[in-house]
Tab-separated table of C-alpha atoms in Angstrom:
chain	number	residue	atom	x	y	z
A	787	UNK	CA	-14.356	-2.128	-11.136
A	788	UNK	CA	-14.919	0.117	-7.846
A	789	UNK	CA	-15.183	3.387	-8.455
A	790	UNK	CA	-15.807	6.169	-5.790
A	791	UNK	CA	-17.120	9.509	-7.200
A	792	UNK	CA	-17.674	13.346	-5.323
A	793	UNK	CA	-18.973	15.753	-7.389
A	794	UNK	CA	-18.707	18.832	-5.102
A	795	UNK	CA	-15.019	19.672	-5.568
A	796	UNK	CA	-15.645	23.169	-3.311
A	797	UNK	CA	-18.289	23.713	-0.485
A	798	UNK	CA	-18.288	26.143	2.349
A	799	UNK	CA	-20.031	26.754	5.437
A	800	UNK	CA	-20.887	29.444	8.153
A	801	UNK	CA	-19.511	28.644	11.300
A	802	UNK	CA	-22.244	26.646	13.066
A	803	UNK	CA	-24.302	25.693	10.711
A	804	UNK	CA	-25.066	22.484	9.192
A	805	UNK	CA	-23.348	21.199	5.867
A	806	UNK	CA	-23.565	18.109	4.101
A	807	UNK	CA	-20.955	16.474	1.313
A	808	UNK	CA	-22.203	14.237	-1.477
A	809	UNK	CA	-20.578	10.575	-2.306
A	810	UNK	CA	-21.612	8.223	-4.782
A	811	UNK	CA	-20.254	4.749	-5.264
A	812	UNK	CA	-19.958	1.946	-7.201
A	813	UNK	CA	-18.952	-1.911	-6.343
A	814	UNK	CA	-20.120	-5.485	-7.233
A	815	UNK	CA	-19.092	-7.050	-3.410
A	816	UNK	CA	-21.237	-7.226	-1.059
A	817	UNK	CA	-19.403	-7.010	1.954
A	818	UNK	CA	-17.393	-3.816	2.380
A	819	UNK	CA	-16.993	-0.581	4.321
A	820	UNK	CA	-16.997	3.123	3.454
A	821	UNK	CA	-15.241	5.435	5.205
A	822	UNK	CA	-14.862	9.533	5.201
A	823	UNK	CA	-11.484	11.271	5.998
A	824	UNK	CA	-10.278	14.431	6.509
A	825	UNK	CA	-6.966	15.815	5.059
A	826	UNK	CA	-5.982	19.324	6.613
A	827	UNK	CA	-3.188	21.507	5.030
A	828	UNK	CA	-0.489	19.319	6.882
A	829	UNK	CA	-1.498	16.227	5.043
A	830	UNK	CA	-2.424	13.892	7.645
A	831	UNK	CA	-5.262	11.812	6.476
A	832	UNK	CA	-7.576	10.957	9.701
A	833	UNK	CA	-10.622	8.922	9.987
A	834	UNK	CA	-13.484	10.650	10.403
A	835	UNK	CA	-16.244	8.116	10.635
A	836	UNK	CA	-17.291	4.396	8.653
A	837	UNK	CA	-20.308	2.773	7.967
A	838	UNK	CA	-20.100	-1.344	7.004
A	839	UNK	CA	-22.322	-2.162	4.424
A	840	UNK	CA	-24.400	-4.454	6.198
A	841	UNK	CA	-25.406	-2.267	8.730
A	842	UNK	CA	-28.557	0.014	7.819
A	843	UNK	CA	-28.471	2.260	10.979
A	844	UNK	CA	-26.306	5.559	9.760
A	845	UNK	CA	-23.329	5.663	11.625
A	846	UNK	CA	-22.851	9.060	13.719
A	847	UNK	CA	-19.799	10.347	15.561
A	848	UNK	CA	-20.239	13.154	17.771
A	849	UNK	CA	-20.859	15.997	15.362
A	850	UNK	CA	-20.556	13.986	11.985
A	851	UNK	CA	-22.662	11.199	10.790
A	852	UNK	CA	-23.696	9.857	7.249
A	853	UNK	CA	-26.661	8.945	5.156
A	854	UNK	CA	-26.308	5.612	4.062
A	855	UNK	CA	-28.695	4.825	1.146
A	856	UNK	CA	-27.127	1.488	-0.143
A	857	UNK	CA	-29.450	0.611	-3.275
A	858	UNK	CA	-28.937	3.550	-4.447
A	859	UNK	CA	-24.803	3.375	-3.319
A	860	UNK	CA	-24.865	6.905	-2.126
A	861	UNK	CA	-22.910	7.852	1.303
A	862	UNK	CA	-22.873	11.571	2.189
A	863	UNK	CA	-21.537	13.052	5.421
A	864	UNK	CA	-23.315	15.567	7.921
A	865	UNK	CA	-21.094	17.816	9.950
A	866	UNK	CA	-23.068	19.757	12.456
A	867	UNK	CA	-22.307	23.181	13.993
A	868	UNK	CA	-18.973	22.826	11.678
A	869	UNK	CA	-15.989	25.040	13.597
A	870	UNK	CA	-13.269	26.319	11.872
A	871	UNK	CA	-11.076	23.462	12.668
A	872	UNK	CA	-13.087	21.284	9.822
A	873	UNK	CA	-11.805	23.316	7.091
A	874	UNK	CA	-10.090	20.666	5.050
A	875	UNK	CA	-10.464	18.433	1.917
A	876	UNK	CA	-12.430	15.217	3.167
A	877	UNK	CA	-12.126	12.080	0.768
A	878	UNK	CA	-15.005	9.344	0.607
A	879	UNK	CA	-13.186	6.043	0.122
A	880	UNK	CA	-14.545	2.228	-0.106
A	881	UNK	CA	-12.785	-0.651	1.852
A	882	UNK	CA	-13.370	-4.584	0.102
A	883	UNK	CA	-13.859	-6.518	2.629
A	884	UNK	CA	-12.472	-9.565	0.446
A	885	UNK	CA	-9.215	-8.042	-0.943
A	886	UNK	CA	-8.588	-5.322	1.797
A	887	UNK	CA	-8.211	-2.501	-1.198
A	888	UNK	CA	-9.111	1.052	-0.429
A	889	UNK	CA	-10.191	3.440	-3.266
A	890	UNK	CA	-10.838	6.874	-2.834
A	891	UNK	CA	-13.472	9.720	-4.494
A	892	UNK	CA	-11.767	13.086	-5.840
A	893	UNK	CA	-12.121	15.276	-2.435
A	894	UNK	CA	-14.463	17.827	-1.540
A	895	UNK	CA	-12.427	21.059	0.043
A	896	UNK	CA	-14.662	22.736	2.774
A	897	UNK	CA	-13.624	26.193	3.824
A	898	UNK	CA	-15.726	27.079	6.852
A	899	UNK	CA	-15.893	30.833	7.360
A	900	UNK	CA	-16.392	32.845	10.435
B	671	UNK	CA	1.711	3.323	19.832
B	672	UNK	CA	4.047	5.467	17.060
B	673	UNK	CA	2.544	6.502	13.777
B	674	UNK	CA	3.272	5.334	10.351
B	675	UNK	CA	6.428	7.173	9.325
B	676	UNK	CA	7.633	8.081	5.965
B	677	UNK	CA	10.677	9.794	4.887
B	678	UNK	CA	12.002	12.483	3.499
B	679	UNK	CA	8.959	14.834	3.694
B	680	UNK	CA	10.217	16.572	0.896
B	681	UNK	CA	12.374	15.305	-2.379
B	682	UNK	CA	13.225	17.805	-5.504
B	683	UNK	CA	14.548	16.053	-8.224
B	684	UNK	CA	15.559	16.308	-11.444
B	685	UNK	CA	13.438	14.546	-14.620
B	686	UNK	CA	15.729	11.367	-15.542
B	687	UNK	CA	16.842	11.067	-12.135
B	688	UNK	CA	16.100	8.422	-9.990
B	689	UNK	CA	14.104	8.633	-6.471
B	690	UNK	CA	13.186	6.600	-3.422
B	691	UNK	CA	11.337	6.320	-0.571
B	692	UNK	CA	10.806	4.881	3.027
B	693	UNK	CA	7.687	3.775	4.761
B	694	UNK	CA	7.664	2.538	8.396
B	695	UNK	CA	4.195	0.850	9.328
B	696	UNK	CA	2.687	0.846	12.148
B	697	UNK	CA	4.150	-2.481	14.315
B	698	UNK	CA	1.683	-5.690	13.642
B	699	UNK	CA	0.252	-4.227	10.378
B	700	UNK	CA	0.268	-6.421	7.897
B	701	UNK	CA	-1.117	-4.299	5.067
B	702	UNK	CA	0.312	-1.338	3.575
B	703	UNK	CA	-0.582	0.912	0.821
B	704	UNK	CA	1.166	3.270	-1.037
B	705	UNK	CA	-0.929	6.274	-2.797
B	706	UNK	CA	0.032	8.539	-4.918
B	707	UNK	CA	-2.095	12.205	-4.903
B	708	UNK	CA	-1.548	14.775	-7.401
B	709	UNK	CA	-2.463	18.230	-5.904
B	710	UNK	CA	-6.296	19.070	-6.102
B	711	UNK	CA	-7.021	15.261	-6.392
B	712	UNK	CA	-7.810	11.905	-4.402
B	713	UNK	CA	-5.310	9.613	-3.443
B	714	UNK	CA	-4.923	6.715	-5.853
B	715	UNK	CA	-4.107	3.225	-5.139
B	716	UNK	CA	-0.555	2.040	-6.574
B	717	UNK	CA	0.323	-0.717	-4.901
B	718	UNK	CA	-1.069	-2.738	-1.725
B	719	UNK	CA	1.349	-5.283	0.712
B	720	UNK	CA	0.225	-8.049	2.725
B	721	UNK	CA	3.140	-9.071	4.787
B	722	UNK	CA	5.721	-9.126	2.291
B	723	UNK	CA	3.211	-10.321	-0.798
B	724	UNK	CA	1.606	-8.048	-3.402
B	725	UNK	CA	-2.040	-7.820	-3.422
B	726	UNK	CA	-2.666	-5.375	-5.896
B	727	UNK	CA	-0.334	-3.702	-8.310
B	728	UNK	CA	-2.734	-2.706	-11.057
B	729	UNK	CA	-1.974	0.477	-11.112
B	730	UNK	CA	1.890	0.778	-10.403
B	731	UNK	CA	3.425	1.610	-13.568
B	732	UNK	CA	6.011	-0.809	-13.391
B	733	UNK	CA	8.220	0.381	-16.127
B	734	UNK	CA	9.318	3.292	-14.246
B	735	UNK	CA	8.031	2.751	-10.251
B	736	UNK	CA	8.578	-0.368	-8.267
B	737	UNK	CA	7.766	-1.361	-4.666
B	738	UNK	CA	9.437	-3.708	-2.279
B	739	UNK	CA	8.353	-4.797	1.516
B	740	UNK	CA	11.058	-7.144	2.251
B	741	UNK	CA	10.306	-9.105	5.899
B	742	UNK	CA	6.865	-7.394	5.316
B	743	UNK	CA	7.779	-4.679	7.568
B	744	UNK	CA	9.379	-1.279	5.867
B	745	UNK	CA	8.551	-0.840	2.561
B	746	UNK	CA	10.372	1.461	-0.137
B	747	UNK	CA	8.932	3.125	-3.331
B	748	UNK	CA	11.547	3.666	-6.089
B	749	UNK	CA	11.010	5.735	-9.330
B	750	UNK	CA	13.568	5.478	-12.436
B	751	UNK	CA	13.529	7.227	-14.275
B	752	UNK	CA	11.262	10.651	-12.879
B	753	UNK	CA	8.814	11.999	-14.962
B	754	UNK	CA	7.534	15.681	-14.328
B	755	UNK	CA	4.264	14.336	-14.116
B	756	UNK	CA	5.532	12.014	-11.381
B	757	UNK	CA	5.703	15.467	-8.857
B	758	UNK	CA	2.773	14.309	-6.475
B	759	UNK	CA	2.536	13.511	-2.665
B	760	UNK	CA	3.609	10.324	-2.121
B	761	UNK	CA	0.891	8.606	1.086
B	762	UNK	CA	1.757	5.404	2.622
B	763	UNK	CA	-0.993	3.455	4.676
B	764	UNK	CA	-1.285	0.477	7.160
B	765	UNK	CA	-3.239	-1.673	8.902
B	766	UNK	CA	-3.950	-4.937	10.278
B	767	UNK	CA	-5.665	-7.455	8.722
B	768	UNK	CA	-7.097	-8.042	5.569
B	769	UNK	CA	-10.758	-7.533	5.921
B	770	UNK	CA	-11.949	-4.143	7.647
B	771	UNK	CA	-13.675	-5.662	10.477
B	772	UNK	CA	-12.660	-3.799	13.397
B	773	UNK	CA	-9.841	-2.147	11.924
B	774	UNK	CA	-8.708	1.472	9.869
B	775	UNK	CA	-6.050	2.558	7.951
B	776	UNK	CA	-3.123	5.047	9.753
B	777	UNK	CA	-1.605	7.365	7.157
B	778	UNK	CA	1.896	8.951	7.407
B	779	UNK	CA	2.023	12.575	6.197
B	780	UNK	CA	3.543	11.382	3.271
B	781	UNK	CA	6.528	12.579	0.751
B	782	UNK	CA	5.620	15.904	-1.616
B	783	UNK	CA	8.571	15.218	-4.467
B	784	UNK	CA	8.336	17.486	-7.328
B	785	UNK	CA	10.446	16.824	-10.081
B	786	UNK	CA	11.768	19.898	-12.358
């Protein structure tokens, strides 16, 4: 079974400083994706960066990237100089590659404060 | 290109009563997901289209919820009877594809029903 697990279930951050939210995860494929999202108060879920498995360079978008450490199946996000905007619960899902399924963790809810 | 729409945004219902509703994928997707989150938790996984087949259905519980995406374009989610514990945002998902190769999932801003 995949399983996807966060353990932080509340973080927060100054404004501008760095923070960093924790993912563990657990699958038997070899071939699959993980992915961070961001849900805001209005629901939307939105990609906020992804990282395929077979890939060992850390995937980085603008100010968020990821630590990618995949014998030990961990997969936490950086966000750097976090703005207010990134207050929101972000989710750490896994894509199979082979049956196209997407699980996610429990949510972490960052409050960034002024 | 339009989002993935879902409707209504909001359903109150009775417990015993029935309930359905509408997902509109995004046009060309052939998978879609619906999710069910209770508040303060992660989305989980009830059912998963592609085209007009079920993937995965593991964990619909398909004595009172059950899915249809007939011509593998809209899909509806019905529950009969409502449970209270059933009150949860209802997220619908697509993309193209199988695989995840050069591809994400789009999420509507999903239905909050809460049944009394």
């Amino acid at each position: 079974a995949q399983t996807v697990t966060q353990s932080q279930p509340e973080m927060s951050v100054q404004e501008a400083e760095t923070v960093t939210l924790s993912c563990t995860y657990d699958t038997s494929e070899n071939n699959y994706y993980l992915f961070w999202y961001k849900q805001p108060p209005s629901r939307q879920m939105i990609l906020v960066i992804r990282q395929e498995a077979y890939k060992q360079q850390n995937a980085t978008e603008n100010r968020f990237s990821v630590n990618f450490q995949k014998a030990a199946k961990s997969f936490s996000l950086k966000i750097s100089d976090s703005q207010l905007g990134d207050t929101a619960m972000y989710f750490c899902a896994l894509g199979d590659n082979q049956g196209g399924k997407l699980i996610f963790g429990q949510g972490t809810e960052l409050s960034v404060k002024p | 290109e339009a989002g993935v729409a879902q409707s209504p945004r909001y359903k109150i219902i009775e417990k015993r009563q029935s309930v359905a509703f509408w997902c509109n994928p995004i046009s060309g997707h052939a998978t879609l997901y619906w999710y069910q989150q209770i508040l303060g938790q992660g989305p989980k996984l009830l059912i998963q289209f592609q085209n007009n087949g079920v993937v995965d259905d593991s964990q619909l519980p398909k004595d009172r919820f059950s899915a249809e995406r007939l011509k593998g374009v809209d899909s509806t989610l019905k529950i009969q009877p409502a449970k209270l514990e059933d009150s949860a945002v209802y997220l619908c998902a697509s993309r193209r594809g199988r695989g995840w190769v050069n591809t994400e999932a789009f999420f509507g801003q999903g239905t909050r029903l809460t049944v009394v």
